[in-house]
Amino acid sequence: WRKKEHAPQKGMPNGDTIMKYQLAIFDLDGTLLNTLDDLADAANHVLADAGFPVRTTDEVRRFVGNGYRKLIERAVPAGTGEEKINEVLSAFQSYYVNHCAVRTAPYPGVREMLETLTRNGIKVAIVSNKGDAAVKELNELYFGGLVPFAQGECEGVRRKPAPDTVNRVLEKYATDRKDAVYVGDSDVDVETGKNAGMDCISVLWGFRDEEFLKAHGATIFAMDTDELTKLILG
C-alpha cells in the first residue's frame, strides 16, 4: 500500500502535517451506524402484514446494501409479482422512515473518529443507498453538526455502485478524486470506489466479513475506528 504524498496543509498542527486524504465519504448502514435491527424489524413488519413469512436478522443482513427495492425483492417469497412487491415496498418505505432510529446506534468510536477527522481538517460526507429522507434524519440525529452533507437514494440519481452520488460530493467540496477516499462495509462499496476512481477502505465491523470482501476485490481494511482514522490521516 503506497502512501500518497501531498503538500503540507496550511492550518494543520505544527504547520507540517501531511494528510493522506482531504475528503472521506462514508457509507451509512454497517459503516457508521448499526441499523440492522431496525431494518429487520421494518422488513418483517411489512412482510407479516402482507401475509408472507418473516426473515431472520442474518437473512436481512445479506439482503441490504442495494437500496430498499432490492431488500424487499430479496425478502419476499420467490415468484412474488411486481405489483405485490411494489405494495410491500411502499409499506416498508412509509414504516421505516418513522421507525429508523428505534434500535439503531453508531458503532463504537464512530463519533469520536468523525470529530478527530474534522479537527484535523478532513472534510466528511455520507453517501448511502438508503432512502434519502432516512439518511438525512439519521445523520441529523446521530451526527448533527459533524457531517454537513448526507445523500441517500433519490429519484433521478443512480444509486451505488454507480459513482453518481459520490461525484456529487466531489463537486460540492471541489475535491479531486485522488484526494478522496470512500469508506464502506460491503461489496457494493468496493465497487463504488472503483467506479468513482477512488481508493476504498473496507471496515470489518459491518454487514460483510473479510473473506467475502476480499473475494469482491477489497484490498484495504480497518479493524476498528482507530485504525480507520490512521488510514485516512496518513
mmCIF file of C-alpha atoms in Angstrom:
data_model
loop_
_atom_site.group_PDB
_atom_site.id
_atom_site.type_symbol
_atom_site.label_atom_id
_atom_site.label_comp_id
_atom_site.label_asym_id
_atom_site.label_seq_id
_atom_site.Cartn_x
_atom_site.Cartn_y
_atom_site.Cartn_z
ATOM 1 C CA TRP A 1 0.000 0.000 0.000
ATOM 2 C CA ARG A 2 1.732 3.114 -1.233
ATOM 3 C CA LYS A 3 1.295 6.268 0.766
ATOM 4 C CA LYS A 4 0.147 9.310 -1.146
ATOM 5 C CA GLU A 5 2.296 12.399 -0.983
ATOM 6 C CA HIS A 6 0.678 15.765 -0.520
ATOM 7 C CA ALA A 7 1.964 19.231 0.148
ATOM 8 C CA PRO A 8 1.747 20.431 3.767
ATOM 9 C CA GLN A 9 -1.729 21.598 4.678
ATOM 10 C CA LYS A 10 -1.995 25.129 5.997
ATOM 11 C CA GLY A 11 -3.597 25.473 9.370
ATOM 12 C CA MET A 12 -2.667 21.950 10.440
ATOM 13 C CA PRO A 13 -0.993 21.300 13.800
ATOM 14 C CA ASN A 14 2.686 22.427 13.695
ATOM 15 C CA GLY A 15 2.065 23.519 10.102
ATOM 16 C CA ASP A 16 3.781 20.448 8.687
ATOM 17 C CA THR A 17 1.278 17.596 8.932
ATOM 18 C CA ILE A 18 0.736 15.763 5.654
ATOM 19 C CA MET A 19 -2.762 14.396 5.125
ATOM 20 C CA LYS A 20 -3.250 11.320 3.023
ATOM 21 C CA TYR A 21 -6.768 12.444 2.052
ATOM 22 C CA GLN A 22 -8.683 15.716 2.080
ATOM 23 C CA LEU A 23 -12.170 14.170 1.941
ATOM 24 C CA ALA A 24 -13.635 10.979 3.416
ATOM 25 C CA ILE A 25 -17.008 9.797 2.073
ATOM 26 C CA PHE A 26 -18.762 7.222 4.243
ATOM 27 C CA ASP A 27 -21.410 4.605 3.657
ATOM 28 C CA LEU A 28 -24.018 4.688 6.455
ATOM 29 C CA ASP A 29 -25.512 1.258 7.224
ATOM 30 C CA GLY A 30 -22.889 -1.136 8.547
ATOM 31 C CA THR A 31 -20.195 1.547 8.440
ATOM 32 C CA LEU A 32 -21.207 4.443 10.689
ATOM 33 C CA LEU A 33 -24.460 3.076 12.098
ATOM 34 C CA ASN A 34 -25.611 -0.400 13.100
ATOM 35 C CA THR A 35 -29.055 -0.199 11.522
ATOM 36 C CA LEU A 36 -29.619 -3.926 11.088
ATOM 37 C CA ASP A 37 -32.170 -4.489 13.848
ATOM 38 C CA ASP A 38 -34.410 -1.633 12.703
ATOM 39 C CA LEU A 39 -34.159 -2.748 9.065
ATOM 40 C CA ALA A 40 -35.067 -6.313 10.024
ATOM 41 C CA ASP A 41 -37.946 -5.172 12.240
ATOM 42 C CA ALA A 42 -39.355 -2.948 9.494
ATOM 43 C CA ALA A 43 -38.984 -5.631 6.823
ATOM 44 C CA ASN A 44 -40.678 -8.235 8.999
ATOM 45 C CA HIS A 45 -43.479 -5.831 9.925
ATOM 46 C CA VAL A 46 -44.457 -5.325 6.283
ATOM 47 C CA LEU A 47 -43.857 -8.971 5.352
ATOM 48 C CA ALA A 48 -46.199 -10.121 8.124
ATOM 49 C CA ASP A 49 -48.815 -7.548 7.100
ATOM 50 C CA ALA A 50 -48.659 -8.945 3.562
ATOM 51 C CA GLY A 51 -49.110 -12.498 4.826
ATOM 52 C CA PHE A 52 -45.530 -13.505 3.962
ATOM 53 C CA PRO A 53 -43.073 -15.415 6.163
ATOM 54 C CA VAL A 54 -40.738 -13.217 8.176
ATOM 55 C CA ARG A 55 -36.955 -13.301 7.788
ATOM 56 C CA THR A 56 -34.131 -13.770 10.278
ATOM 57 C CA THR A 57 -31.858 -10.871 11.097
ATOM 58 C CA ASP A 58 -28.980 -12.699 9.416
ATOM 59 C CA GLU A 59 -31.021 -13.055 6.225
ATOM 60 C CA VAL A 60 -31.777 -9.325 6.248
ATOM 61 C CA ARG A 61 -28.050 -8.670 6.748
ATOM 62 C CA ARG A 62 -27.416 -10.390 3.412
ATOM 63 C CA PHE A 63 -30.311 -8.585 1.708
ATOM 64 C CA VAL A 64 -29.243 -4.997 2.431
ATOM 65 C CA GLY A 65 -26.776 -2.823 0.540
ATOM 66 C CA ASN A 66 -28.510 -2.212 -2.793
ATOM 67 C CA GLY A 67 -31.392 0.007 -1.719
ATOM 68 C CA TYR A 68 -34.936 -0.570 -0.464
ATOM 69 C CA ARG A 69 -36.293 -2.233 -3.608
ATOM 70 C CA LYS A 70 -33.597 -4.915 -3.658
ATOM 71 C CA LEU A 71 -34.134 -5.534 0.052
ATOM 72 C CA ILE A 72 -37.845 -6.166 -0.480
ATOM 73 C CA GLU A 73 -37.320 -8.180 -3.671
ATOM 74 C CA ARG A 74 -34.969 -10.460 -1.738
ATOM 75 C CA ALA A 75 -37.196 -10.637 1.341
ATOM 76 C CA VAL A 76 -40.499 -11.581 -0.286
ATOM 77 C CA PRO A 77 -41.079 -15.207 -1.370
ATOM 78 C CA ALA A 78 -39.666 -16.229 -4.749
ATOM 79 C CA GLY A 79 -42.161 -15.674 -7.544
ATOM 80 C CA THR A 80 -43.923 -12.725 -5.917
ATOM 81 C CA GLY A 81 -45.439 -10.498 -8.609
ATOM 82 C CA GLU A 82 -44.270 -6.974 -9.374
ATOM 83 C CA GLU A 83 -47.492 -5.371 -8.164
ATOM 84 C CA LYS A 84 -47.231 -7.051 -4.771
ATOM 85 C CA ILE A 85 -43.540 -6.185 -4.497
ATOM 86 C CA ASN A 86 -44.387 -2.537 -5.130
ATOM 87 C CA GLU A 87 -47.111 -2.676 -2.481
ATOM 88 C CA VAL A 88 -44.763 -4.150 0.139
ATOM 89 C CA LEU A 89 -42.002 -1.707 -0.849
ATOM 90 C CA SER A 90 -44.314 1.271 -0.393
ATOM 91 C CA ALA A 91 -45.373 -0.028 3.023
ATOM 92 C CA PHE A 92 -41.742 -0.533 4.013
ATOM 93 C CA GLN A 93 -40.744 2.987 2.981
ATOM 94 C CA SER A 94 -43.589 4.506 4.994
ATOM 95 C CA TYR A 95 -42.962 2.365 8.066
ATOM 96 C CA TYR A 96 -39.171 2.532 8.150
ATOM 97 C CA VAL A 97 -38.833 6.303 7.883
ATOM 98 C CA ASN A 98 -40.855 6.525 11.127
ATOM 99 C CA HIS A 99 -39.046 3.630 12.846
ATOM 100 C CA CYS A 100 -35.460 4.026 11.639
ATOM 101 C CA ALA A 101 -33.989 5.041 14.998
ATOM 102 C CA VAL A 102 -35.602 2.625 17.454
ATOM 103 C CA ARG A 103 -32.646 0.262 17.946
ATOM 104 C CA THR A 104 -30.114 1.900 15.628
ATOM 105 C CA ALA A 105 -26.876 3.241 17.137
ATOM 106 C CA PRO A 106 -23.422 4.366 15.987
ATOM 107 C CA TYR A 107 -20.699 1.734 16.113
ATOM 108 C CA PRO A 108 -18.194 2.195 18.964
ATOM 109 C CA GLY A 109 -15.766 5.035 18.316
ATOM 110 C CA VAL A 110 -17.507 6.362 15.212
ATOM 111 C CA ARG A 111 -18.482 9.764 16.561
ATOM 112 C CA GLU A 112 -15.007 10.260 18.052
ATOM 113 C CA MET A 113 -13.457 9.293 14.702
ATOM 114 C CA LEU A 114 -15.549 11.872 12.839
ATOM 115 C CA GLU A 115 -14.607 14.513 15.406
ATOM 116 C CA THR A 116 -10.897 13.667 15.006
ATOM 117 C CA LEU A 117 -11.063 13.830 11.212
ATOM 118 C CA THR A 118 -12.898 17.153 11.274
ATOM 119 C CA ARG A 119 -10.475 18.583 13.823
ATOM 120 C CA ASN A 120 -7.612 17.641 11.501
ATOM 121 C CA GLY A 121 -9.132 19.391 8.507
ATOM 122 C CA ILE A 122 -10.641 16.365 6.752
ATOM 123 C CA LYS A 123 -13.979 17.019 5.062
ATOM 124 C CA VAL A 124 -16.579 14.290 5.664
ATOM 125 C CA ALA A 125 -19.794 13.261 3.911
ATOM 126 C CA ILE A 126 -22.246 10.361 3.768
ATOM 127 C CA VAL A 127 -23.410 8.567 0.623
ATOM 128 C CA SER A 128 -25.882 5.718 1.085
ATOM 129 C CA ASN A 129 -28.346 3.570 -0.850
ATOM 130 C CA LYS A 130 -30.844 4.025 1.978
ATOM 131 C CA GLY A 131 -33.765 6.327 1.211
ATOM 132 C CA ASP A 132 -32.714 9.971 1.308
ATOM 133 C CA ALA A 133 -35.230 11.011 3.991
ATOM 134 C CA ALA A 134 -33.996 8.358 6.427
ATOM 135 C CA VAL A 135 -30.336 9.133 5.645
ATOM 136 C CA LYS A 136 -30.812 12.805 6.446
ATOM 137 C CA GLU A 137 -32.856 12.053 9.592
ATOM 138 C CA LEU A 138 -30.295 9.579 10.952
ATOM 139 C CA ASN A 139 -27.387 11.879 10.130
ATOM 140 C CA GLU A 140 -29.000 14.759 11.975
ATOM 141 C CA LEU A 141 -29.965 12.565 14.931
ATOM 142 C CA TYR A 142 -26.593 10.896 15.473
ATOM 143 C CA PHE A 143 -24.058 13.189 13.789
ATOM 144 C CA GLY A 144 -25.750 16.575 13.757
ATOM 145 C CA GLY A 145 -23.162 19.271 13.138
ATOM 146 C CA LEU A 146 -20.400 16.771 12.330
ATOM 147 C CA VAL A 147 -21.338 15.641 8.815
ATOM 148 C CA PRO A 148 -22.580 18.600 6.761
ATOM 149 C CA PHE A 149 -23.622 16.615 3.674
ATOM 150 C CA ALA A 150 -25.558 13.333 3.550
ATOM 151 C CA GLN A 151 -27.038 11.880 0.353
ATOM 152 C CA GLY A 152 -29.378 8.902 0.133
ATOM 153 C CA GLU A 153 -31.209 7.232 -2.721
ATOM 154 C CA CYS A 154 -33.405 9.664 -4.607
ATOM 155 C CA GLU A 155 -35.239 9.713 -7.909
ATOM 156 C CA GLY A 156 -33.182 10.565 -10.972
ATOM 157 C CA VAL A 157 -29.794 9.691 -9.463
ATOM 158 C CA ARG A 158 -28.300 6.259 -9.938
ATOM 159 C CA ARG A 159 -27.573 4.505 -6.659
ATOM 160 C CA LYS A 160 -24.298 2.841 -5.728
ATOM 161 C CA PRO A 161 -22.266 1.181 -7.137
ATOM 162 C CA ALA A 162 -22.773 3.847 -9.822
ATOM 163 C CA PRO A 163 -20.483 6.787 -8.951
ATOM 164 C CA ASP A 164 -23.169 9.482 -9.343
ATOM 165 C CA THR A 165 -23.764 10.292 -5.662
ATOM 166 C CA VAL A 166 -20.045 10.178 -4.887
ATOM 167 C CA ASN A 167 -19.373 12.527 -7.804
ATOM 168 C CA ARG A 168 -21.921 14.947 -6.337
ATOM 169 C CA VAL A 169 -19.882 15.107 -3.130
ATOM 170 C CA LEU A 170 -16.610 15.617 -5.028
ATOM 171 C CA GLU A 171 -18.186 18.502 -6.926
ATOM 172 C CA LYS A 172 -19.736 20.024 -3.809
ATOM 173 C CA TYR A 173 -16.408 20.053 -1.990
ATOM 174 C CA ALA A 174 -14.329 20.840 -5.101
ATOM 175 C CA THR A 175 -12.049 17.897 -4.287
ATOM 176 C CA ASP A 176 -10.082 15.790 -6.753
ATOM 177 C CA ARG A 177 -10.930 12.087 -6.550
ATOM 178 C CA LYS A 178 -7.267 11.217 -5.906
ATOM 179 C CA ASP A 179 -7.532 13.226 -2.689
ATOM 180 C CA ALA A 180 -10.704 11.444 -1.537
ATOM 181 C CA VAL A 181 -11.467 8.003 -0.109
ATOM 182 C CA TYR A 182 -14.686 6.010 0.076
ATOM 183 C CA VAL A 183 -15.300 4.042 3.279
ATOM 184 C CA GLY A 184 -17.813 1.194 3.435
ATOM 185 C CA ASP A 185 -18.535 -2.320 4.622
ATOM 186 C CA SER A 186 -19.793 -4.140 1.536
ATOM 187 C CA ASP A 187 -19.010 -5.336 -1.965
ATOM 188 C CA VAL A 188 -21.250 -2.508 -3.226
ATOM 189 C CA ASP A 189 -18.931 -0.012 -1.551
ATOM 190 C CA VAL A 190 -15.796 -1.607 -3.032
ATOM 191 C CA GLU A 191 -17.372 -1.380 -6.484
ATOM 192 C CA THR A 192 -18.481 2.203 -5.813
ATOM 193 C CA GLY A 193 -14.922 3.257 -5.046
ATOM 194 C CA LYS A 194 -13.683 1.505 -8.171
ATOM 195 C CA ASN A 195 -16.344 3.109 -10.381
ATOM 196 C CA ALA A 196 -15.583 6.533 -8.905
ATOM 197 C CA GLY A 197 -11.841 6.113 -9.467
ATOM 198 C CA MET A 198 -11.156 6.443 -5.731
ATOM 199 C CA ASP A 199 -9.459 4.449 -3.012
ATOM 200 C CA CYS A 200 -11.816 2.388 -0.850
ATOM 201 C CA ILE A 201 -11.299 1.332 2.755
ATOM 202 C CA SER A 202 -13.424 -1.620 3.888
ATOM 203 C CA VAL A 203 -14.401 -1.724 7.558
ATOM 204 C CA LEU A 204 -14.644 -5.128 9.217
ATOM 205 C CA TRP A 205 -17.285 -4.401 11.860
ATOM 206 C CA GLY A 206 -20.214 -4.143 9.437
ATOM 207 C CA PHE A 207 -22.552 -6.396 7.469
ATOM 208 C CA ARG A 208 -19.914 -8.336 5.472
ATOM 209 C CA ASP A 209 -16.857 -10.280 6.646
ATOM 210 C CA GLU A 210 -13.252 -10.010 5.458
ATOM 211 C CA GLU A 211 -13.322 -13.196 3.375
ATOM 212 C CA PHE A 212 -16.401 -12.004 1.482
ATOM 213 C CA LEU A 213 -14.914 -8.548 0.934
ATOM 214 C CA LYS A 214 -11.594 -9.918 -0.327
ATOM 215 C CA ALA A 215 -13.480 -12.148 -2.764
ATOM 216 C CA HIS A 216 -15.129 -8.993 -4.120
ATOM 217 C CA GLY A 217 -11.926 -7.012 -4.614
ATOM 218 C CA ALA A 218 -11.363 -5.252 -1.294
ATOM 219 C CA THR A 219 -7.689 -4.584 -0.549
ATOM 220 C CA ILE A 220 -7.576 -2.061 2.322
ATOM 221 C CA PHE A 221 -9.156 -2.970 5.663
ATOM 222 C CA ALA A 222 -9.801 -1.309 9.018
ATOM 223 C CA MET A 223 -10.432 -3.468 12.073
ATOM 224 C CA ASP A 224 -11.663 -0.566 14.218
ATOM 225 C CA THR A 225 -12.188 3.173 14.121
ATOM 226 C CA ASP A 226 -8.679 3.918 15.436
ATOM 227 C CA GLU A 227 -7.156 2.040 12.502
ATOM 228 C CA LEU A 228 -9.555 3.726 10.092
ATOM 229 C CA THR A 229 -8.607 7.161 11.413
ATOM 230 C CA LYS A 230 -4.905 6.420 10.880
ATOM 231 C CA LEU A 231 -5.534 5.173 7.340
ATOM 232 C CA ILE A 232 -7.380 8.359 6.445
ATOM 233 C CA LEU A 233 -4.987 10.789 8.119
ATOM 234 C CA GLY A 234 -1.866 9.016 6.824
#
